[in-house]
Tab-separated table of C-alpha atoms in Angstrom:
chain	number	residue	atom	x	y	z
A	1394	UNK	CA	50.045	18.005	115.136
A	1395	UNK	CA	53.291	16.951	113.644
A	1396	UNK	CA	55.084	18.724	111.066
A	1397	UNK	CA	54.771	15.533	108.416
A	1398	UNK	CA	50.402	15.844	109.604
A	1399	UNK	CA	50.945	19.723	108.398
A	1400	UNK	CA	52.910	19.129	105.012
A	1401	UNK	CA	50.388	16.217	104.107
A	1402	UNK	CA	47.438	18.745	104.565
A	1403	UNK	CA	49.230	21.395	102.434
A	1404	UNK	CA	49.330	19.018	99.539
A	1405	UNK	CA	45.894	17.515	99.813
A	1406	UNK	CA	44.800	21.800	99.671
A	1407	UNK	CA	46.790	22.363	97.140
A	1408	UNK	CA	46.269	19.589	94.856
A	1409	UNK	CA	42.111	20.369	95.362
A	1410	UNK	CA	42.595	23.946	94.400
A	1411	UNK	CA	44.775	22.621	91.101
A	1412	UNK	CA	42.089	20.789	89.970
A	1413	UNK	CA	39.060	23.314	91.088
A	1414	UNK	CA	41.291	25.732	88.742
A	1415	UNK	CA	41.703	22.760	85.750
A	1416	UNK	CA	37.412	22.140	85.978
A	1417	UNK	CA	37.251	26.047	85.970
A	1418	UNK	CA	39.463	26.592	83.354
A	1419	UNK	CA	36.956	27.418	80.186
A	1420	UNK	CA	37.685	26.655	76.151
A	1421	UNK	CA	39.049	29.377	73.961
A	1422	UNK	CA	36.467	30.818	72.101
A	1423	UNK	CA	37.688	31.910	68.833
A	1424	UNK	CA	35.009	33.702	66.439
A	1425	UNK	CA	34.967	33.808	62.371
A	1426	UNK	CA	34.233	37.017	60.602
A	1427	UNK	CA	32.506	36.038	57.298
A	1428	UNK	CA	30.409	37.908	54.831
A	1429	UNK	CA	29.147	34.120	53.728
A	1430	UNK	CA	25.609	34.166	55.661
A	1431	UNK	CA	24.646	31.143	53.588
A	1432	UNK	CA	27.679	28.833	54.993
A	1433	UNK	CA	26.468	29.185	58.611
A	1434	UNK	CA	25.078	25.904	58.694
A	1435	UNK	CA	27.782	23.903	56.760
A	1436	UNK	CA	30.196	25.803	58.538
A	1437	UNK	CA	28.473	24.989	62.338
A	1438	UNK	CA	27.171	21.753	61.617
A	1439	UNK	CA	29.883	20.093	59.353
A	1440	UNK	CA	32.902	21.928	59.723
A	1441	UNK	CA	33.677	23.380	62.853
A	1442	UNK	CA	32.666	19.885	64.925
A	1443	UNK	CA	35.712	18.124	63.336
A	1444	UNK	CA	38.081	20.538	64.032
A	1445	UNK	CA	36.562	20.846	67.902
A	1446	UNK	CA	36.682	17.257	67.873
A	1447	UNK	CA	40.400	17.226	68.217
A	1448	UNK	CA	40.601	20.097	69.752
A	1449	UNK	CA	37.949	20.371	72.621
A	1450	UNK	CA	39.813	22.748	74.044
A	1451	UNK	CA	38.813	25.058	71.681
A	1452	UNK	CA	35.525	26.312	70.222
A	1453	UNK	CA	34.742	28.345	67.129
A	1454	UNK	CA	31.952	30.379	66.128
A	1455	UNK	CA	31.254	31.263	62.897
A	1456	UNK	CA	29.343	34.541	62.875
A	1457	UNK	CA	28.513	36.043	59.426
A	1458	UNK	CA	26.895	39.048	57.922
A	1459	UNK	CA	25.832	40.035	54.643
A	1460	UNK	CA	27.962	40.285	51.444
A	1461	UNK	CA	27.047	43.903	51.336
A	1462	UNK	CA	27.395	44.805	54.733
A	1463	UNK	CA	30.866	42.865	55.526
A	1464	UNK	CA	33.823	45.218	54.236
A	1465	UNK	CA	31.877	48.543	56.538
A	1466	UNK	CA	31.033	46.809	59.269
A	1467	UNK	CA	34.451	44.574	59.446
A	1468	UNK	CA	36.422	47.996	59.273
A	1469	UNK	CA	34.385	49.457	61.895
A	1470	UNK	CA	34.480	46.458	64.338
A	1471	UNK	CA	38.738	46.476	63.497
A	1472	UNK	CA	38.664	50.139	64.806
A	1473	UNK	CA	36.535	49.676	67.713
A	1474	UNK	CA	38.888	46.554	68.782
A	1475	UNK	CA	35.444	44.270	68.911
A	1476	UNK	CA	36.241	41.874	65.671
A	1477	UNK	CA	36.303	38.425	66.068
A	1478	UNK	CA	39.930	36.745	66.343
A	1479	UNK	CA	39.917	35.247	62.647
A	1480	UNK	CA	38.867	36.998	59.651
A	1481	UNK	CA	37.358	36.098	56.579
A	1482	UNK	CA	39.806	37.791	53.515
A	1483	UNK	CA	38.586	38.577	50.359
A	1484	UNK	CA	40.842	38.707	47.704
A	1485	UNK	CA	43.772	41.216	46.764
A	1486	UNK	CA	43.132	44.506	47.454
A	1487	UNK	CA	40.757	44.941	49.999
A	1488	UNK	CA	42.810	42.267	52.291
A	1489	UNK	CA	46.287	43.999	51.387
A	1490	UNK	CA	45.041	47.102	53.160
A	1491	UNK	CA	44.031	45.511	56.027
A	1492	UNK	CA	47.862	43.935	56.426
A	1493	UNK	CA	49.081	47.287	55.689
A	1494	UNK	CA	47.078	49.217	58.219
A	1495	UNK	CA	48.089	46.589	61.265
A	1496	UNK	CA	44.568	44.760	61.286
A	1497	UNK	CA	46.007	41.362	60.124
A	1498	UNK	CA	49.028	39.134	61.122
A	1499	UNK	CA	51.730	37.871	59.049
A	1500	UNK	CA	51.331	34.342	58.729
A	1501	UNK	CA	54.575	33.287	57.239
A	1502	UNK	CA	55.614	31.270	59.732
A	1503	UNK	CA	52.195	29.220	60.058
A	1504	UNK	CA	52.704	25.342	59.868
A	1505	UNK	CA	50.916	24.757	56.540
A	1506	UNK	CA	51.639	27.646	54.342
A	1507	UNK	CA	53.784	25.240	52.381
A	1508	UNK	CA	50.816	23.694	51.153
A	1509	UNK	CA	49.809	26.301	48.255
A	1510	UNK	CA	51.870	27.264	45.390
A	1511	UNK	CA	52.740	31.109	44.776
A	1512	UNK	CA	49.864	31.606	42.525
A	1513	UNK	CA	47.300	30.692	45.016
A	1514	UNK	CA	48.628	32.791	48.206
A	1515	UNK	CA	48.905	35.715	45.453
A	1516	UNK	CA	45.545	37.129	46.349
A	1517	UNK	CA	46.475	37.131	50.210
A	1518	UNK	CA	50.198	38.499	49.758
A	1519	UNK	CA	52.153	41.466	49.451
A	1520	UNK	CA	53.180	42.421	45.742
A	1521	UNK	CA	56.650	41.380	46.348
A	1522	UNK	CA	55.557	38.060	47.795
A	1523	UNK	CA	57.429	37.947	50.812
A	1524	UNK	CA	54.416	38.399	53.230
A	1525	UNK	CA	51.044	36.093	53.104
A	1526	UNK	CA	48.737	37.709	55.946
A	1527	UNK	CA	45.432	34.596	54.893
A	1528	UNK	CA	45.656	31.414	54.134
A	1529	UNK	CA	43.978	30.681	50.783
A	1530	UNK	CA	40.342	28.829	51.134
A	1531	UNK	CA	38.826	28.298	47.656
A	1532	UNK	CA	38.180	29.673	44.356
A	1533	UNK	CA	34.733	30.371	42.568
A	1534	UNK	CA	33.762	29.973	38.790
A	1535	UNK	CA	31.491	32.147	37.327
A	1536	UNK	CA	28.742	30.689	34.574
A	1537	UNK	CA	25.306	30.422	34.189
A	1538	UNK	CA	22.625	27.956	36.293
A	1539	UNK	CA	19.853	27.206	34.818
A	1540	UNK	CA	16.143	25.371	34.735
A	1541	UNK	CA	16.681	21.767	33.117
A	1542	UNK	CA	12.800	21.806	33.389
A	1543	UNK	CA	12.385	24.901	32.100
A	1544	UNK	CA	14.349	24.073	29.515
A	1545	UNK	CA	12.538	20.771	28.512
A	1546	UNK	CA	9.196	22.119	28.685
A	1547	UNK	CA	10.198	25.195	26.526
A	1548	UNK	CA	12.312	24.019	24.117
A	1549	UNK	CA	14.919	26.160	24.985
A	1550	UNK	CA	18.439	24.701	23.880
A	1551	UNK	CA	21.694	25.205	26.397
A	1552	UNK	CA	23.803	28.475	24.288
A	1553	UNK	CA	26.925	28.014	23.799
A	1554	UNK	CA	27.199	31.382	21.521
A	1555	UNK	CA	26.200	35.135	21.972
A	1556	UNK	CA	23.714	34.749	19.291
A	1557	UNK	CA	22.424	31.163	20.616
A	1558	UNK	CA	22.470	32.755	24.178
A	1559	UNK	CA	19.813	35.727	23.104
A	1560	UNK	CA	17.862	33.150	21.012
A	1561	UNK	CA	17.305	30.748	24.473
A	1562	UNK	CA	16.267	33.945	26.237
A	1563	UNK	CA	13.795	34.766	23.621
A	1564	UNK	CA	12.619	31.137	23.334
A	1565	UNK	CA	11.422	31.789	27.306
A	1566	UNK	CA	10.296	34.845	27.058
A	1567	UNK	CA	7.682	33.744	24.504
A	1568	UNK	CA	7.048	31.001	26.370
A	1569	UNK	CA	5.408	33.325	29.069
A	1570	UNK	CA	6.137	30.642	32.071
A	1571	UNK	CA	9.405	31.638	33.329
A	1572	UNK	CA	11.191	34.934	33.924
A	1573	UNK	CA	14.139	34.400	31.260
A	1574	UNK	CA	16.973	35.386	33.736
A	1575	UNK	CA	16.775	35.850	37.375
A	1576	UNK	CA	18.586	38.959	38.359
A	1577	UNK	CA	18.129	42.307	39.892
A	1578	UNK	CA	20.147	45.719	39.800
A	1579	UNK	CA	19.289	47.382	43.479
A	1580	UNK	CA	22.584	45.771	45.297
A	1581	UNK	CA	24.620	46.334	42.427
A	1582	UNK	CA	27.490	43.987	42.896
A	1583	UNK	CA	25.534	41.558	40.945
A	1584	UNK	CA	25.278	42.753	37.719
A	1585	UNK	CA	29.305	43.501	38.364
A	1586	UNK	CA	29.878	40.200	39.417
A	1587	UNK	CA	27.429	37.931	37.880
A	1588	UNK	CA	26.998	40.269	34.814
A	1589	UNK	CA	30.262	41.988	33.784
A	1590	UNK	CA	32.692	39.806	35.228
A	1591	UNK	CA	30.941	36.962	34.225
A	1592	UNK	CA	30.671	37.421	30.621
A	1593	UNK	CA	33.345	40.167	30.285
A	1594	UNK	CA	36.512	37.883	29.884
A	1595	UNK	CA	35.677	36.381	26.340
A	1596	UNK	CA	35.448	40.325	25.182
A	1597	UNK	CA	38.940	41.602	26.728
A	1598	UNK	CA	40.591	38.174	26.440
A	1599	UNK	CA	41.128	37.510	30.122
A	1600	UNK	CA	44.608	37.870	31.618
A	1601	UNK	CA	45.648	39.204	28.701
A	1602	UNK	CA	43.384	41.814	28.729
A	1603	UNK	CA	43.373	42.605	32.377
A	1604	UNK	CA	47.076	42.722	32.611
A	1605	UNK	CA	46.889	45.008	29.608
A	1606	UNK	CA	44.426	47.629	31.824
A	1607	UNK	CA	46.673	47.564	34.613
A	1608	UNK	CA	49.816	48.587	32.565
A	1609	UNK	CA	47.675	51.210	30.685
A	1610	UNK	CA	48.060	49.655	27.705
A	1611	UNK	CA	43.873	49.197	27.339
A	1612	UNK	CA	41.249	51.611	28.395
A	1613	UNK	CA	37.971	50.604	29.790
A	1614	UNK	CA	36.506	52.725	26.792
A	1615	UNK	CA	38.345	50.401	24.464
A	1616	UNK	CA	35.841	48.156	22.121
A	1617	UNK	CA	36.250	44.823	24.315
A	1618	UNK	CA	35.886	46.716	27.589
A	1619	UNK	CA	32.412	48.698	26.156
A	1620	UNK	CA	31.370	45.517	24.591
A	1621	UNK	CA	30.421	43.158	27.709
A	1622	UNK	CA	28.455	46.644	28.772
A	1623	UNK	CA	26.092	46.384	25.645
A	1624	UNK	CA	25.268	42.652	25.798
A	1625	UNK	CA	24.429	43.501	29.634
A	1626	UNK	CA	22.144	46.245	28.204
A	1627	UNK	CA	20.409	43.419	26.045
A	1628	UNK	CA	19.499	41.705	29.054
A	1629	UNK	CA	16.985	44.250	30.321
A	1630	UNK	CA	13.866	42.591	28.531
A	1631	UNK	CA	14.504	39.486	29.900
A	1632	UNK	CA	14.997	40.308	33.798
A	1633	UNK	CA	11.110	40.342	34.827
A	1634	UNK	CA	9.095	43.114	36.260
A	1635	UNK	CA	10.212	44.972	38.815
A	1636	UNK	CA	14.174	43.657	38.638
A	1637	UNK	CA	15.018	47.710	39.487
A	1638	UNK	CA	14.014	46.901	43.454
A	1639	UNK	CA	15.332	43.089	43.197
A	1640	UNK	CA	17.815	42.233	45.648
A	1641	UNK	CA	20.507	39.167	45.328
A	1642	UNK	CA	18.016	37.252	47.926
A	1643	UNK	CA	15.037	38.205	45.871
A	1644	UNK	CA	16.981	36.603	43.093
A	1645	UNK	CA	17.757	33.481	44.875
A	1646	UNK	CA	14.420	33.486	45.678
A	1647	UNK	CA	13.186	33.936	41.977
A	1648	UNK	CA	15.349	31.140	40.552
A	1649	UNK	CA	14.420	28.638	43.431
A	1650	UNK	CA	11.205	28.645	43.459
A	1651	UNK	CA	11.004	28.048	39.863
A	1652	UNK	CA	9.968	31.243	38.736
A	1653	UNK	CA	12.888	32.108	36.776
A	1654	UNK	CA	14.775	29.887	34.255
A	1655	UNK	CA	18.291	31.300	34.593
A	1656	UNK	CA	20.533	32.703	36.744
A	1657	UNK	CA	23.939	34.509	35.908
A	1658	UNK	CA	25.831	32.675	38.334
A	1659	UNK	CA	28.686	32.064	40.738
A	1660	UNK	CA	29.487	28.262	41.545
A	1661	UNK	CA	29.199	28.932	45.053
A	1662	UNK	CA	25.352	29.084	44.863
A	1663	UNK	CA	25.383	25.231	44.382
A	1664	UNK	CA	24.517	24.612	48.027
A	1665	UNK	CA	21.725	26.447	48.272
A	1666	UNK	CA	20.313	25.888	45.095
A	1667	UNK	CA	20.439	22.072	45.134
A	1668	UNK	CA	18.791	22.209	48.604
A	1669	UNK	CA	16.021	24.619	48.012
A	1670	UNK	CA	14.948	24.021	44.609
A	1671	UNK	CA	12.696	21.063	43.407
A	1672	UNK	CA	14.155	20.915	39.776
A	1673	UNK	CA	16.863	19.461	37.853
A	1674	UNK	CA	20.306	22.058	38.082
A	1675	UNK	CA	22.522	22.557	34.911
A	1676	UNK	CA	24.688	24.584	34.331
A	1677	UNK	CA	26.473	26.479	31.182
A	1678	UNK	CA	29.576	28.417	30.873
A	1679	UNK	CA	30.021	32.198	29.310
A	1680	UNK	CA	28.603	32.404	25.556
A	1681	UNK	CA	31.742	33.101	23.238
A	1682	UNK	CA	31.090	35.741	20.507
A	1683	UNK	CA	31.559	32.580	17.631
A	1684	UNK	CA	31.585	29.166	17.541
A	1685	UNK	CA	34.729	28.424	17.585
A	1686	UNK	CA	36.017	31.248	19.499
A	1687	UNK	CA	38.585	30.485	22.628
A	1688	UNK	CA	37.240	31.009	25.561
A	1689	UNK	CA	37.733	32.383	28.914
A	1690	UNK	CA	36.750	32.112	32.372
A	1691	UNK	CA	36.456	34.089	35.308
A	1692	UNK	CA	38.209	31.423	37.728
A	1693	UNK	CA	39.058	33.729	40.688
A	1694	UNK	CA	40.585	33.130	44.508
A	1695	UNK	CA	37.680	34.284	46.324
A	1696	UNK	CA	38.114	33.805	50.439
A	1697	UNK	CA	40.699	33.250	52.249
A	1698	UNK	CA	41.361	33.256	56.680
A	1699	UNK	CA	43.464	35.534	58.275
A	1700	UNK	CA	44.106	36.286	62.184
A	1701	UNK	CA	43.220	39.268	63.839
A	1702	UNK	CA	46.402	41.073	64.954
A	1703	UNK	CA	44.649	41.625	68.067
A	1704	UNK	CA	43.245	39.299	69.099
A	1705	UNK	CA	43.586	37.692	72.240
A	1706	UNK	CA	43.474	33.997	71.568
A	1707	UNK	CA	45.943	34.351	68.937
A	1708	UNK	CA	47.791	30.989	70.153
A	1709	UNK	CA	44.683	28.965	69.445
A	1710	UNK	CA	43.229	30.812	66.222
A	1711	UNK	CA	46.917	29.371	65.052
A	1712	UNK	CA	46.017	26.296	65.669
A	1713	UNK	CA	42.673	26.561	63.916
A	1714	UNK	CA	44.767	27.987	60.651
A	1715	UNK	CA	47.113	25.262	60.963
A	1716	UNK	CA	43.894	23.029	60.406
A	1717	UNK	CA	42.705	24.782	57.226
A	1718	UNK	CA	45.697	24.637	55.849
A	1719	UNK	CA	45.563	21.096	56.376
A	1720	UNK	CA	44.643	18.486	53.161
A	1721	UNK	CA	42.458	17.345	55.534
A	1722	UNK	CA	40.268	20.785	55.696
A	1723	UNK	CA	40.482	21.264	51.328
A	1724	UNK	CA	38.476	17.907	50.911
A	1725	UNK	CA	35.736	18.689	53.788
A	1726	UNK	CA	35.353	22.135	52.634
A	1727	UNK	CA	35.240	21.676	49.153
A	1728	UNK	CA	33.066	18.661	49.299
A	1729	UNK	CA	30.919	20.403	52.032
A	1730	UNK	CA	30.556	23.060	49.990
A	1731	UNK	CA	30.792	22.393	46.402
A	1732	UNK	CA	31.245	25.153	44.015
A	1733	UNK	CA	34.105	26.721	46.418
A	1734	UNK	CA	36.948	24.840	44.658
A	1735	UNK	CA	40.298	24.321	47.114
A	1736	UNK	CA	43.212	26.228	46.399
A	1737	UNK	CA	45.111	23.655	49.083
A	1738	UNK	CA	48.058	21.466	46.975
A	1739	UNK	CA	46.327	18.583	47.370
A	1740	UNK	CA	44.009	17.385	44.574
A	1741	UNK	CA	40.492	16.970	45.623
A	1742	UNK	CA	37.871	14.643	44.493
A	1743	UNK	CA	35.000	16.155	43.978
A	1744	UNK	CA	31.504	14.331	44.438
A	1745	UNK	CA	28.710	17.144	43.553
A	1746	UNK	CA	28.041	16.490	39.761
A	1747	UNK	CA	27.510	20.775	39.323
A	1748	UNK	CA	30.933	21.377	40.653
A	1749	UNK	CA	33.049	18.923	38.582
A	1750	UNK	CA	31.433	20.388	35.565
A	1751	UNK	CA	32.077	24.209	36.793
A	1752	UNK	CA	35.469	22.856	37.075
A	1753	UNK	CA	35.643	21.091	34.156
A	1754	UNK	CA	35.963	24.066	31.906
A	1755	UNK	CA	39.542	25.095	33.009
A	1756	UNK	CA	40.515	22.303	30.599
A	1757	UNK	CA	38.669	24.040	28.004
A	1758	UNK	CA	38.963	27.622	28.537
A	1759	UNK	CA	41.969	30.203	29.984
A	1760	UNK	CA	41.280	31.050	33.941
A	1761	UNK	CA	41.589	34.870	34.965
A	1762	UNK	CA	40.738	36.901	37.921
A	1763	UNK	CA	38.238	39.506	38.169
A	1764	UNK	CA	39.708	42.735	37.110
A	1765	UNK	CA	38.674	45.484	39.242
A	1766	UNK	CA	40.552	43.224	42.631
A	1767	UNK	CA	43.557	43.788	41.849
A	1768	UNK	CA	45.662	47.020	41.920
A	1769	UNK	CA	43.036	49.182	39.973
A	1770	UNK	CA	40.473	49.400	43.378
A	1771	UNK	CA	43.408	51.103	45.367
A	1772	UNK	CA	42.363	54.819	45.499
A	1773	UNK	CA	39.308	56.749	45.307
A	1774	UNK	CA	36.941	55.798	43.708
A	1775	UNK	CA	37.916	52.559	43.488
A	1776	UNK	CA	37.337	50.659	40.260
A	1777	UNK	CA	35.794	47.628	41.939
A	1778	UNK	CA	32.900	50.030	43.871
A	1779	UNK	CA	31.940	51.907	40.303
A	1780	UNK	CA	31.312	48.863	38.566
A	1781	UNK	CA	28.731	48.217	40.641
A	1782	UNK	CA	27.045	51.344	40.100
A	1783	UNK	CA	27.761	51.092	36.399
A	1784	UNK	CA	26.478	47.648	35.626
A	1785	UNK	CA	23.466	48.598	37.323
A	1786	UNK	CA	23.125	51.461	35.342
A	1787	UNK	CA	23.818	50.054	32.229
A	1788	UNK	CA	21.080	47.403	32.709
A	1789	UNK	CA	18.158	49.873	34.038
A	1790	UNK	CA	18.947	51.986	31.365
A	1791	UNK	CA	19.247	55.127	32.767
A	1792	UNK	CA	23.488	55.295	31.078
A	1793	UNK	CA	24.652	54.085	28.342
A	1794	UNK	CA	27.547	51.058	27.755
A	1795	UNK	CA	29.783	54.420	26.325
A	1796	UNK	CA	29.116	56.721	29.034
A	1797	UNK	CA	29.351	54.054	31.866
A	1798	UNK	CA	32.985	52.848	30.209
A	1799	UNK	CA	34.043	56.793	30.317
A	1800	UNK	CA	32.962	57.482	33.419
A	1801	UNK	CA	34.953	54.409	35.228
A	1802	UNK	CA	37.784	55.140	33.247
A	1803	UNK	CA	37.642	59.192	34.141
A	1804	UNK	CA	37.298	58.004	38.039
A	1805	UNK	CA	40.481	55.620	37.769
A	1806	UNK	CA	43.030	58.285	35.809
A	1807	UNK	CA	41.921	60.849	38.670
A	1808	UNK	CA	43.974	58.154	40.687
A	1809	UNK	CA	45.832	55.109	38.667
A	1810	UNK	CA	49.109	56.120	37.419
A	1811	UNK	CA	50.415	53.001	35.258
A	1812	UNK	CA	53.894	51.853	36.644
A	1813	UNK	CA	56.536	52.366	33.412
């Protein structure tokens, strides 16, 4: 056989065995950490096909948990080196400690970044700035949903006062065919979220009261910081039997099936409510104390996406954060998902009728985070943790708005030193 026969062979072998290894070469498989159980559909059927689209070289997963079980479980699966490569952040704190124990990568020198201001990376940065470790998703507003049938066939009239709110609640309760407000107290971080945080910022004045607490210039067992705790405790009549063993799906359940006429309310149940229920949606903001009052909102970054500093596909889960970064991403995931409002640059418009009124109210009212995220949940206990116990305590009963506002405030000087 000649030696050009032998060469020729070589090449024909060796250009089979490239292309055996090519056709066995398999897509990165990149998987989402996420305590948003609800999204799994809108994130696997709407989402994740356009970014695999243009990149079929890569395939995401998006495999959630629930709310309550995330921050445990997350931790543990960082430890035991088994969490997926990109992780769902939520806001301040919590995330912060993550980047500072090694479990998430800097992400400063993502393509993209440039596409948020300041304020929005703030809940996914180091205090000095200089370090974002997620990029920034969406923001919720917090308010009230409510029963537009209901409301017809009672007579009930959309509050728009503390006073006007108690009278609407009374109105259904007398009624006798709807549970006034749909919310229970087992899972706790309800009646912090939904409840305190919700109505709490026209009683401390928002950022101004917030900031105040953090420089330990207000104390949680100042008037506006026991107040929010009493109207909670006014709720009680008005929560339906049984609302000591309710859980947050229980609630859901409650409001959607028409049971209940309102439900203290984040905007990001607008999915799921306008696809399960077989009533008319409106919405309402917090009560003020007065007509006339200014009010306040609690407007707060809520998820971010960061990348596992582990993880082995950290090339491609790049890529896939270069993507939500992108304009592109805001306007599917806000639209795909109305009630998460985009935190991207780029303005967004908005087609779910519920969402562009949740929005709406930033014109009208001063935006603020939720207080407990940020700063005052850094040692033990951690403010953010308590309130849950203490909102649901409040609301059963069993303490009172005083005590509950002494006891968080005794648990955060055994830690929280005010910087001078």
């Amino acid at each position: 056989m000649s030696k050009k026969s032998v060469m020729c062979k070589s090449l024909v072998a060796a250009t089979a065995a490239g292309c055996l290894s090519v056709a066995a070469a398999a897509p990165a498989v990149l998987t989402i950490e996420s305590w948003r159980n609800d999204d799994l559909p809108i994130w696997r059927d709407q989402i994740i096909p356009v970014f695999e689209k243009r990149h079929p070289d890569i395939k995401v997963k998006f495999m959630p948990m629930a709310p309550t079980e995330y921050n445990a479980a997350l931790n543990s699966k960082l430890d035991a080196g088994t969490a997926g490569d990109l992780v769902s952040c939520r806001p301040f704190d919590g995330s912060l400690q993550l980047y500072q124990k090694g479990r998430l990568a800097s992400l400063n020198s993502l393509k993209g970044l440039d596409n948020f201001t300041p304020v929005a990376k703030t809940a996914w940065s180091t205090d000095d700035g200089k370090t974002t470790f997620c990029v920034p998703i969406a923001a919720v507003i917090h308010g009230f949903i409510y029963n537009k049938d209901a409301f017809e066939k009672t007579g009930a009239k959309v509050p728009a006062t503390v006073d006007e709110f108690f009278a609407t609640l009374n109105k259904l309760k007398a009624a006798g065919s709807y549970v006034p407000l749909a919310m229970g107290t087992k899972d706790g971080w309800e009646t912090a979220s939904m409840g305190f945080q919700n109505i709490g910022p026209n009683y401390y004045k928002g950022e101004e009261g917030r900031k105040a607490l953090v420089a330990g210039k207000a104390k949680l067992t100042d008037a506006q910081w026991v107040e929010p705790f009493r109207v909670l405790a006014r709720w009680k009549p008005y929560l339906g039997e049984g609302f000591e063993s309710q859980t947050y799906p229980d609630s859901q359940n409650l409001f959607t099936l028409g049971r209940a006429a309102i439900y203290p309310a984040g905007s990001w149940e607008i999915p799921g409510f306008e696809k399960q229920a077989r009533f008319k949606l409106g919405v309402f903001a917090p009560p003020v104390q007065k007509a006339g009052d200014k009010c306040y909102i609690s407007d707060h970054p809520d998820i971010g996406l960061g990348l596992n500093a582990k993880s082995p596909n950290a090339a491609q889960a790049k890529v896939f954060l270069e993507w939500v970064a992108s304009p592109e991403f805001a306007s599917l995931y806000a639209n795909a998902l109305p009630g998460f409002f985009s935190l991207n640059k780029t303005p967004v418009e908005l087609k779910n009728a519920l969402a562009r009124e949740f929005v709406s109210w930033r014109g009208k009212c001063e935006s603020t985070i939720r207080p407990t995220y940020q700063i005052l949940s850094r040692g033990t206990p951690d403010l953010e943790g308590q309130s849950w116990i203490a909102g649901s305590a409040v609301i059963n009963g069993s303490v009172t708005p005083e005590a509950a506002a002494q006891k968080l405030q005794k648990g955060l000087d055994g830690w929280y030193k005010p910087a001078k």
